mmCIF file of C-alpha atoms in Angstrom:
data_model
loop_
_atom_site.group_PDB
_atom_site.id
_atom_site.type_symbol
_atom_site.label_atom_id
_atom_site.label_comp_id
_atom_site.label_asym_id
_atom_site.label_seq_id
_atom_site.Cartn_x
_atom_site.Cartn_y
_atom_site.Cartn_z
ATOM 1 C CA MET A 1 -6.347 60.654 21.861
ATOM 2 C CA SER A 2 -6.022 61.356 25.621
ATOM 3 C CA GLU A 3 -3.484 59.070 27.659
ATOM 4 C CA GLU A 4 -6.256 58.865 30.352
ATOM 5 C CA HIS A 5 -8.864 57.615 27.907
ATOM 6 C CA LEU A 6 -6.449 55.101 26.503
ATOM 7 C CA LEU A 7 -5.510 53.604 29.639
ATOM 8 C CA THR A 8 -9.227 53.034 30.770
ATOM 9 C CA VAL A 9 -9.670 51.263 27.525
ATOM 10 C CA GLY A 10 -6.808 49.032 28.458
ATOM 11 C CA ALA A 11 -7.994 48.442 32.250
ATOM 12 C CA ARG A 12 -11.454 47.185 30.562
ATOM 13 C CA GLY A 13 -9.498 45.045 27.987
ATOM 14 C CA VAL A 14 -7.382 43.270 30.830
ATOM 15 C CA TYR A 15 -10.783 42.710 32.913
ATOM 16 C CA ALA A 16 -12.403 41.439 29.576
ATOM 17 C CA ASN A 17 -9.385 39.133 29.163
ATOM 18 C CA PHE A 18 -9.288 37.832 32.801
ATOM 19 C CA THR A 19 -13.158 37.350 32.713
ATOM 20 C CA LEU A 20 -13.127 35.107 29.171
ATOM 21 C CA ALA A 21 -10.161 33.060 31.590
ATOM 22 C CA MET A 22 -12.719 32.311 34.131
ATOM 23 C CA VAL A 23 -15.538 31.401 31.738
ATOM 24 C CA GLU A 24 -13.035 28.929 30.102
ATOM 25 C CA ILE A 25 -12.229 27.554 33.351
ATOM 26 C CA GLY A 26 -16.044 26.749 34.188
ATOM 27 C CA ILE A 27 -15.937 24.916 30.807
ATOM 28 C CA HIS A 28 -12.924 23.174 31.850
ATOM 29 C CA LEU A 29 -14.838 21.802 35.031
ATOM 30 C CA PHE A 30 -17.889 20.898 33.392
ATOM 31 C CA MET A 31 -15.992 18.617 30.737
ATOM 32 C CA ALA A 32 -13.793 16.968 33.508
ATOM 33 C CA LEU A 33 -16.475 16.048 36.075
ATOM 34 C CA TYR A 34 -18.801 14.885 33.389
ATOM 35 C CA GLY A 35 -16.020 12.588 31.787
ATOM 36 C CA LEU A 36 -14.967 11.202 34.923
ATOM 37 C CA SER A 37 -18.624 10.147 35.759
ATOM 38 C CA VAL A 38 -18.983 8.794 32.185
ATOM 39 C CA PHE A 39 -15.303 7.058 32.635
ATOM 40 C CA LEU A 40 -16.582 5.491 36.446
ATOM 41 C CA GLU A 41 -19.950 3.786 34.823
ATOM 42 C CA THR A 42 -17.993 2.530 32.056
ATOM 43 C CA PRO A 43 -17.457 -1.423 32.271
ATOM 44 C CA GLU A 44 -13.571 -1.995 33.123
ATOM 45 C CA PRO A 45 -12.542 -3.467 29.753
ATOM 46 C CA GLN A 46 -13.702 -0.315 28.287
ATOM 47 C CA ARG A 47 -11.615 2.030 30.315
ATOM 48 C CA LYS A 48 -8.311 0.593 29.046
ATOM 49 C CA GLY A 49 -6.138 3.197 27.606
ATOM 50 C CA ARG A 50 -8.455 6.072 29.100
ATOM 51 C CA LYS A 51 -7.149 6.595 32.885
ATOM 52 C CA ARG A 52 -4.064 8.801 31.005
ATOM 53 C CA TYR A 53 -6.734 11.099 29.463
ATOM 54 C CA ILE A 54 -8.837 11.335 32.978
ATOM 55 C CA ALA A 55 -5.703 12.317 34.456
ATOM 56 C CA ALA A 56 -4.726 15.179 31.767
ATOM 57 C CA SER A 57 -7.979 16.463 31.994
ATOM 58 C CA PHE A 58 -7.717 17.046 35.545
ATOM 59 C CA VAL A 59 -4.148 18.692 35.490
ATOM 60 C CA ILE A 60 -5.177 21.144 32.854
ATOM 61 C CA THR A 61 -7.984 22.231 34.647
ATOM 62 C CA GLY A 62 -6.151 22.493 37.736
ATOM 63 C CA LEU A 63 -3.320 24.485 35.974
ATOM 64 C CA ARG A 64 -5.608 26.797 34.390
ATOM 65 C CA ALA A 65 -7.585 27.043 37.376
ATOM 66 C CA LEU A 66 -4.462 28.131 39.303
ATOM 67 C CA GLY A 67 -3.551 30.742 37.026
ATOM 68 C CA GLY A 68 -6.792 32.334 36.358
ATOM 69 C CA SER A 69 -7.690 32.791 40.274
ATOM 70 C CA LEU A 70 -3.985 34.203 40.649
ATOM 71 C CA ASP A 71 -4.626 36.755 37.981
ATOM 72 C CA MET A 72 -7.891 37.519 39.164
ATOM 73 C CA ALA A 73 -6.939 37.984 42.673
ATOM 74 C CA ASN A 74 -3.904 40.026 41.690
ATOM 75 C CA TYR A 75 -5.942 42.183 39.193
ATOM 76 C CA PHE A 76 -8.635 42.559 41.996
ATOM 77 C CA GLN A 77 -5.840 44.284 44.130
ATOM 78 C CA VAL A 78 -4.962 46.482 41.510
ATOM 79 C CA LEU A 79 -8.190 47.743 40.853
ATOM 80 C CA PHE A 80 -9.321 48.093 44.778
ATOM 81 C CA ASN A 81 -5.674 49.938 45.652
ATOM 82 C CA SER A 82 -5.921 52.382 42.581
ATOM 83 C CA THR A 83 -7.250 56.151 43.087
ATOM 84 C CA SER A 84 -7.052 57.110 39.449
ATOM 85 C CA VAL A 85 -6.598 56.045 36.261
ATOM 86 C CA GLY A 86 -2.500 56.808 36.402
ATOM 87 C CA HIS A 87 -2.327 55.144 39.634
ATOM 88 C CA TRP A 88 -3.677 51.715 38.202
ATOM 89 C CA ASN A 89 -1.531 52.120 35.253
ATOM 90 C CA GLU A 90 1.598 52.183 38.267
ATOM 91 C CA LEU A 91 0.072 49.764 39.971
ATOM 92 C CA PHE A 92 -0.588 47.331 37.109
ATOM 93 C CA PHE A 93 2.923 47.279 36.150
ATOM 94 C CA VAL A 94 4.250 46.787 39.501
ATOM 95 C CA ASN A 95 2.003 43.386 40.061
ATOM 96 C CA PHE A 96 2.424 42.157 36.784
ATOM 97 C CA SER A 97 5.782 42.526 36.143
ATOM 98 C CA GLY A 98 7.206 40.713 39.312
ATOM 99 C CA GLY A 99 6.004 39.207 42.352
ATOM 100 C CA TRP A 100 5.204 34.919 43.315
ATOM 101 C CA LYS A 101 1.725 35.293 41.739
ATOM 102 C CA TYR A 102 2.713 36.834 38.583
ATOM 103 C CA ILE A 103 5.532 34.343 37.889
ATOM 104 C CA LEU A 104 3.521 31.395 39.383
ATOM 105 C CA SER A 105 0.553 32.519 36.886
ATOM 106 C CA ASN A 106 2.730 33.097 34.222
ATOM 107 C CA THR A 107 4.286 29.797 34.421
ATOM 108 C CA VAL A 108 1.128 27.987 34.341
ATOM 109 C CA LEU A 109 0.120 30.024 31.018
ATOM 110 C CA GLY A 110 3.484 28.652 29.471
ATOM 111 C CA LEU A 111 2.938 25.163 30.549
ATOM 112 C CA VAL A 112 -0.681 24.484 29.578
ATOM 113 C CA PRO A 113 -0.070 24.968 25.547
ATOM 114 C CA MET A 114 2.625 22.998 26.184
ATOM 115 C CA ILE A 115 0.775 20.021 27.812
ATOM 116 C CA GLY A 116 -1.824 20.410 25.126
ATOM 117 C CA ASP A 117 0.824 19.990 22.288
ATOM 118 C CA VAL A 118 2.602 16.978 23.865
ATOM 119 C CA LEU A 119 -0.718 15.485 23.705
ATOM 120 C CA LEU A 120 -1.299 16.132 20.109
ATOM 121 C CA VAL A 121 2.198 14.625 19.606
ATOM 122 C CA TYR A 122 1.302 11.464 21.557
ATOM 123 C CA ARG A 123 -1.957 11.133 19.680
ATOM 124 C CA CYS A 124 0.012 11.785 16.360
ATOM 125 C CA TYR A 125 2.273 8.954 17.589
ATOM 126 C CA ILE A 126 -0.616 6.386 18.481
ATOM 127 C CA VAL A 127 -1.786 6.954 15.000
ATOM 128 C CA CYS A 128 1.524 7.104 12.903
ATOM 129 C CA VAL A 129 3.249 4.394 15.227
ATOM 130 C CA GLU A 130 4.963 2.945 12.071
ATOM 131 C CA TYR A 131 6.442 6.082 11.198
ATOM 132 C CA TRP A 132 7.393 7.444 14.664
ATOM 133 C CA TRP A 133 9.943 9.882 13.342
ATOM 134 C CA VAL A 134 7.449 12.370 12.016
ATOM 135 C CA THR A 135 6.646 13.195 15.469
ATOM 136 C CA VAL A 136 9.965 14.815 15.946
ATOM 137 C CA LEU A 137 9.499 18.119 13.912
ATOM 138 C CA PRO A 138 6.024 19.064 15.980
ATOM 139 C CA LEU A 139 7.825 17.833 19.570
ATOM 140 C CA LEU A 140 10.548 20.488 18.371
ATOM 141 C CA THR A 141 8.449 23.093 17.551
ATOM 142 C CA SER A 142 6.595 22.774 20.678
ATOM 143 C CA VAL A 143 9.628 23.072 22.842
ATOM 144 C CA SER A 144 10.714 26.093 20.980
ATOM 145 C CA ALA A 145 7.312 27.596 21.344
ATOM 146 C CA LEU A 146 7.959 27.107 25.312
ATOM 147 C CA VAL A 147 11.392 28.792 25.461
ATOM 148 C CA LEU A 148 10.685 31.450 23.645
ATOM 149 C CA PHE A 149 7.586 31.953 25.591
ATOM 150 C CA PHE A 150 9.361 32.296 28.954
ATOM 151 C CA LEU A 151 12.364 34.564 27.122
ATOM 152 C CA GLY A 152 9.580 37.053 25.815
ATOM 153 C CA ALA A 153 7.744 37.152 29.160
ATOM 154 C CA TYR A 154 10.755 38.178 31.261
ATOM 155 C CA GLU A 155 12.639 40.397 28.566
ATOM 156 C CA PRO A 156 13.007 43.632 29.694
ATOM 157 C CA ASP A 157 13.294 45.260 26.022
ATOM 158 C CA GLN A 158 9.374 45.681 24.735
ATOM 159 C CA GLY A 159 10.082 45.333 21.302
ATOM 160 C CA ARG A 160 12.090 42.129 21.663
ATOM 161 C CA ALA A 161 9.726 40.746 23.859
ATOM 162 C CA MET A 162 6.701 41.227 21.636
ATOM 163 C CA SER A 163 8.704 39.539 18.918
ATOM 164 C CA GLU A 164 9.543 36.809 21.032
ATOM 165 C CA ALA A 165 6.126 36.388 21.933
ATOM 166 C CA ALA A 166 4.718 36.434 18.336
ATOM 167 C CA ALA A 167 7.240 33.836 17.505
ATOM 168 C CA SER A 168 5.996 31.363 20.468
ATOM 169 C CA THR A 169 2.515 31.708 19.030
ATOM 170 C CA PHE A 170 3.309 31.144 15.196
ATOM 171 C CA LEU A 171 5.315 27.964 16.843
ATOM 172 C CA THR A 172 2.285 26.669 18.732
ATOM 173 C CA VAL A 173 -0.303 27.335 15.616
ATOM 174 C CA SER A 174 2.274 25.443 13.641
ATOM 175 C CA THR A 175 2.303 22.640 16.044
ATOM 176 C CA ASN A 176 -1.302 22.193 15.787
ATOM 177 C CA ILE A 177 -1.146 22.476 11.847
ATOM 178 C CA ILE A 178 1.484 19.934 11.504
ATOM 179 C CA VAL A 179 0.225 17.112 13.825
ATOM 180 C CA THR A 180 -3.442 17.636 12.443
ATOM 181 C CA THR A 181 -2.326 17.046 8.945
ATOM 182 C CA PHE A 182 0.005 14.502 9.872
ATOM 183 C CA ILE A 183 -2.706 12.447 11.327
ATOM 184 C CA THR A 184 -5.748 13.163 9.166
ATOM 185 C CA PHE A 185 -3.268 12.186 6.126
ATOM 186 C CA HIS A 186 -2.661 8.656 8.051
ATOM 187 C CA LEU A 187 -5.919 8.200 8.657
ATOM 188 C CA LEU A 188 -7.644 8.867 5.073
ATOM 189 C CA ARG A 189 -4.518 6.725 3.797
ATOM 190 C CA ALA A 190 -5.831 3.717 6.138
ATOM 191 C CA ARG A 191 -9.676 4.600 5.491
ATOM 192 C CA ARG A 192 -8.561 3.921 1.501
ATOM 193 C CA SER A 193 -6.836 0.613 2.263
ATOM 194 C CA LEU A 194 -9.576 -0.547 4.356
ATOM 195 C CA GLU A 195 -12.137 0.568 1.946
ATOM 196 C CA LYS A 196 -10.384 -1.426 -0.492
ATOM 197 C CA LEU A 197 -10.350 -4.977 1.795
ATOM 198 C CA MET A 198 -13.999 -4.179 3.212
ATOM 199 C CA PRO A 199 -16.158 -2.188 0.505
ATOM 200 C CA SER A 200 -19.189 -3.066 3.097
ATOM 201 C CA ALA A 201 -17.415 -1.755 5.987
ATOM 202 C CA ASP A 202 -18.769 1.572 7.973
ATOM 203 C CA MET A 203 -16.032 4.353 7.708
ATOM 204 C CA ARG A 204 -17.616 6.619 9.749
ATOM 205 C CA THR A 205 -15.370 6.301 12.859
ATOM 206 C CA TYR A 206 -12.429 7.695 10.745
ATOM 207 C CA THR A 207 -14.570 10.535 9.381
ATOM 208 C CA GLY A 208 -15.434 11.378 12.914
ATOM 209 C CA VAL A 209 -11.946 11.368 14.227
ATOM 210 C CA ILE A 210 -10.769 13.982 11.248
ATOM 211 C CA ALA A 211 -13.765 15.977 12.185
ATOM 212 C CA ILE A 212 -12.669 16.579 15.643
ATOM 213 C CA LEU A 213 -9.345 16.705 14.913
ATOM 214 C CA ILE A 214 -10.010 19.752 12.459
ATOM 215 C CA GLU A 215 -12.604 21.456 14.740
ATOM 216 C CA SER A 216 -10.407 21.337 17.797
ATOM 217 C CA ALA A 217 -7.435 23.006 15.924
ATOM 218 C CA ALA A 218 -9.267 25.358 13.778
ATOM 219 C CA PRO A 219 -10.241 27.947 16.161
ATOM 220 C CA LEU A 220 -6.599 27.979 17.886
ATOM 221 C CA THR A 221 -4.738 28.338 14.386
ATOM 222 C CA ILE A 222 -7.437 31.155 13.488
ATOM 223 C CA PHE A 223 -7.112 33.196 16.966
ATOM 224 C CA GLY A 224 -3.243 32.442 17.107
ATOM 225 C CA ILE A 225 -2.272 33.967 13.847
ATOM 226 C CA ILE A 226 -4.415 37.039 14.313
ATOM 227 C CA SER A 227 -3.047 37.314 18.016
ATOM 228 C CA ALA A 228 0.766 36.906 16.374
ATOM 229 C CA ILE A 229 0.232 39.477 13.577
ATOM 230 C CA MET A 230 -1.062 42.122 16.213
ATOM 231 C CA GLN A 231 1.793 41.516 18.425
ATOM 232 C CA GLN A 232 3.889 42.646 15.257
ATOM 233 C CA LEU A 233 1.994 45.601 14.137
ATOM 234 C CA THR A 234 3.668 49.204 14.303
ATOM 235 C CA SER A 235 3.543 51.341 17.323
ATOM 236 C CA SER A 236 1.317 53.976 15.630
ATOM 237 C CA LEU A 237 -1.683 51.586 15.612
ATOM 238 C CA SER A 238 -0.789 50.310 19.639
ATOM 239 C CA ASP A 239 -2.042 53.672 20.514
ATOM 240 C CA THR A 240 -5.884 53.220 19.341
ATOM 241 C CA PRO A 241 -8.535 52.136 21.736
ATOM 242 C CA ASP A 242 -9.699 49.532 18.942
ATOM 243 C CA TYR A 243 -5.920 47.969 18.752
ATOM 244 C CA ILE A 244 -5.971 47.404 22.602
ATOM 245 C CA VAL A 245 -9.424 46.258 23.111
ATOM 246 C CA SER A 246 -8.552 43.790 19.989
ATOM 247 C CA ARG A 247 -5.262 42.772 21.347
ATOM 248 C CA PHE A 248 -6.260 41.812 24.699
ATOM 249 C CA ILE A 249 -9.425 39.568 23.384
ATOM 250 C CA PHE A 250 -7.400 37.571 20.442
ATOM 251 C CA ASP A 251 -4.669 36.866 23.059
ATOM 252 C CA GLY A 252 -7.278 35.795 25.606
ATOM 253 C CA LEU A 253 -9.512 33.471 22.919
ATOM 254 C CA PHE A 254 -5.674 32.098 21.950
ATOM 255 C CA TYR A 255 -4.805 31.048 25.304
ATOM 256 C CA SER A 256 -8.063 29.594 25.951
ATOM 257 C CA PHE A 257 -8.334 27.535 23.062
ATOM 258 C CA CYS A 258 -4.669 26.545 23.665
ATOM 259 C CA ALA A 259 -6.321 24.692 26.705
ATOM 260 C CA LEU A 260 -9.539 23.861 25.052
ATOM 261 C CA SER A 261 -8.413 22.282 21.639
ATOM 262 C CA PRO A 262 -6.628 19.507 23.385
ATOM 263 C CA TYR A 263 -9.241 19.661 25.662
ATOM 264 C CA MET A 264 -11.898 18.288 23.284
ATOM 265 C CA ILE A 265 -9.927 15.333 21.918
ATOM 266 C CA ILE A 266 -9.674 14.549 25.690
ATOM 267 C CA PHE A 267 -13.461 14.582 26.056
ATOM 268 C CA ARG A 268 -14.325 12.607 23.182
ATOM 269 C CA VAL A 269 -11.854 10.347 24.420
ATOM 270 C CA THR A 270 -13.002 10.138 27.962
ATOM 271 C CA THR A 271 -16.607 9.644 26.844
ATOM 272 C CA GLY A 272 -15.999 6.901 24.281
ATOM 273 C CA ARG A 273 -16.179 8.607 20.985
ATOM 274 C CA SER A 274 -12.734 8.232 19.814
ATOM 275 C CA PHE A 275 -9.854 5.873 20.001
ATOM 276 C CA THR A 276 -7.291 4.962 22.589
ATOM 277 C CA ARG A 277 -5.343 3.698 19.873
ATOM 278 C CA LEU A 278 -5.474 2.950 15.800
ATOM 279 C CA PRO A 279 -5.771 -0.841 14.909
ATOM 280 C CA THR A 280 -3.350 -2.041 12.453
ATOM 281 C CA HIS A 281 -2.573 -4.924 10.682
ATOM 282 C CA LYS A 282 -0.360 -6.186 13.661
ATOM 283 C CA ASP A 283 -3.306 -6.292 15.488
ATOM 284 C CA GLY A 284 -4.378 -9.020 13.481
ATOM 285 C CA ALA A 285 -6.890 -6.902 11.569
ATOM 286 C CA LEU A 286 -6.141 -9.072 8.504
ATOM 287 C CA SER A 287 -6.952 -12.501 10.119
ATOM 288 C CA ASN A 288 -9.295 -11.801 12.825
ATOM 289 C CA PRO A 289 -13.106 -10.715 12.474
ATOM 290 C CA ILE A 290 -13.391 -6.989 13.001
ATOM 291 C CA GLN A 291 -16.026 -5.334 15.251
ATOM 292 C CA PHE A 292 -17.608 -2.245 14.538
ATOM 293 C CA ALA A 293 -19.491 -1.064 17.767
ATOM 294 C CA ARG A 294 -22.533 1.015 17.400
ATOM 295 C CA GLU A 295 -22.923 1.750 21.206
ATOM 296 C CA THR A 296 -20.537 4.087 22.735
ATOM 297 C CA VAL A 297 -19.650 4.441 26.486
ATOM 298 C CA GLU A 298 -21.761 7.547 26.770
ATOM 299 C CA SER A 299 -24.919 5.682 25.532
ATOM 300 C CA SER A 300 -24.222 2.928 28.107
ATOM 301 C CA PHE A 301 -23.531 5.495 30.586
ATOM 302 C CA LEU A 302 -27.101 6.776 30.101
ATOM 303 C CA GLN A 303 -29.082 3.814 29.850
ATOM 304 C CA SER A 304 -27.666 2.881 33.235
ATOM 305 C CA THR A 305 -28.981 6.416 34.451
ATOM 306 C CA LEU A 306 -32.141 5.793 33.246
ATOM 307 C CA SER A 307 -32.491 2.516 34.626
ATOM 308 C CA ARG A 308 -31.601 3.984 38.295
ATOM 309 C CA GLU A 309 -34.392 6.604 37.662
ATOM 310 C CA PHE A 310 -36.882 4.295 36.666
ATOM 311 C CA GLY A 311 -36.127 1.872 39.522
ATOM 312 C CA GLN A 312 -35.161 -0.950 37.077
ATOM 313 C CA ARG A 313 -32.961 -3.689 38.748
ATOM 314 C CA SER A 314 -31.664 -6.529 37.228
ATOM 315 C CA ASP A 315 -28.907 -9.404 38.483
ATOM 316 C CA PRO A 316 -25.540 -9.504 36.629
ATOM 317 C CA ASP A 317 -26.150 -12.304 34.387
ATOM 318 C CA ALA A 318 -29.203 -10.744 33.164
ATOM 319 C CA GLU A 319 -27.666 -7.312 32.927
ATOM 320 C CA GLN A 320 -24.727 -8.838 30.892
ATOM 321 C CA GLY A 321 -27.407 -10.403 28.547
ATOM 322 C CA LEU A 322 -29.304 -7.164 28.038
ATOM 323 C CA ASN A 323 -25.863 -5.231 27.367
ATOM 324 C CA ALA A 324 -25.079 -8.032 24.634
ATOM 325 C CA THR A 325 -28.281 -7.815 22.886
ATOM 326 C CA GLN A 326 -28.282 -3.971 23.113
ATOM 327 C CA THR A 327 -24.850 -3.554 21.320
ATOM 328 C CA GLN A 328 -25.239 -3.949 17.927
ATOM 329 C CA THR A 329 -21.953 -5.241 15.782
ATOM 330 C CA SER A 330 -21.164 -6.307 12.446
ATOM 331 C CA ALA A 331 -18.227 -8.845 11.979
ATOM 332 C CA VAL A 332 -16.720 -8.898 8.802
ATOM 333 C CA HIS A 333 -14.158 -12.087 8.273
ATOM 334 C CA ILE A 334 -11.327 -11.340 5.996
ATOM 335 C CA PRO A 335 -9.644 -14.598 4.856
#
């Protein structure tokens, strides 16, 4: 296989990686703006605990947009100024081994997974607040992943840099697996306890939370493991076009889901489909009525939008009465 052909394949792989990042940024923008619109249409009492998630969604979106734009602008200069495949190789290593654009985009690329991991650890703390010490392990793996990422990014020895990058990827995957396992175990335990106290209670809330946790962690875990393995493959495979293309694609998918996976949870919280804190017996659950609301924040937003479309107007008292009628709840009293 000629070196010129391998360089051509590499150039296309890098372009595919950056294009995937731009698609991901578009998804972030949609989810952030839609979540904000639903949040602004939400009654004030139901906004409690969701402002921090709105802020986190725009921070992640802004960082990913900044990093993706810098990478795309930097790569455009490489393609625009290159006169041949060999010249492209020289310009690529010059532009993507130093300079403020590369340093800033690389910093953003390392911080976004860290923010996502911290958010997951925070969710783990909310659920396992009585056993807060279980969050120490995933927090340590998250910080270690960030340190190894930056060590590998600026390591002059290529072999050592690949090993540190693979270790960072494995630690990020481990953080997601640990946090998902802790939260799922605690929610299943809480569900079994509640079923014993209230056999007729609706437990779909717990099932939905567990489902979104597994769905958000699964793609990151799968692509992260594949990406880390490919970073550790022998040098003989690194000279094949299939390896070059696969590595760029799986690296892009892994870092995309480093931001998208926690964003799935953020989106679910901001649209009222998940909890901001888990009720416990300390909240009076064993002495006060427990109400399971059937209407989500998103549904109330859609209802208000339809009302404006059809020109329906009502005074505040009547609107409150309508909302009270439409929200179906079932109260279970426990002596």
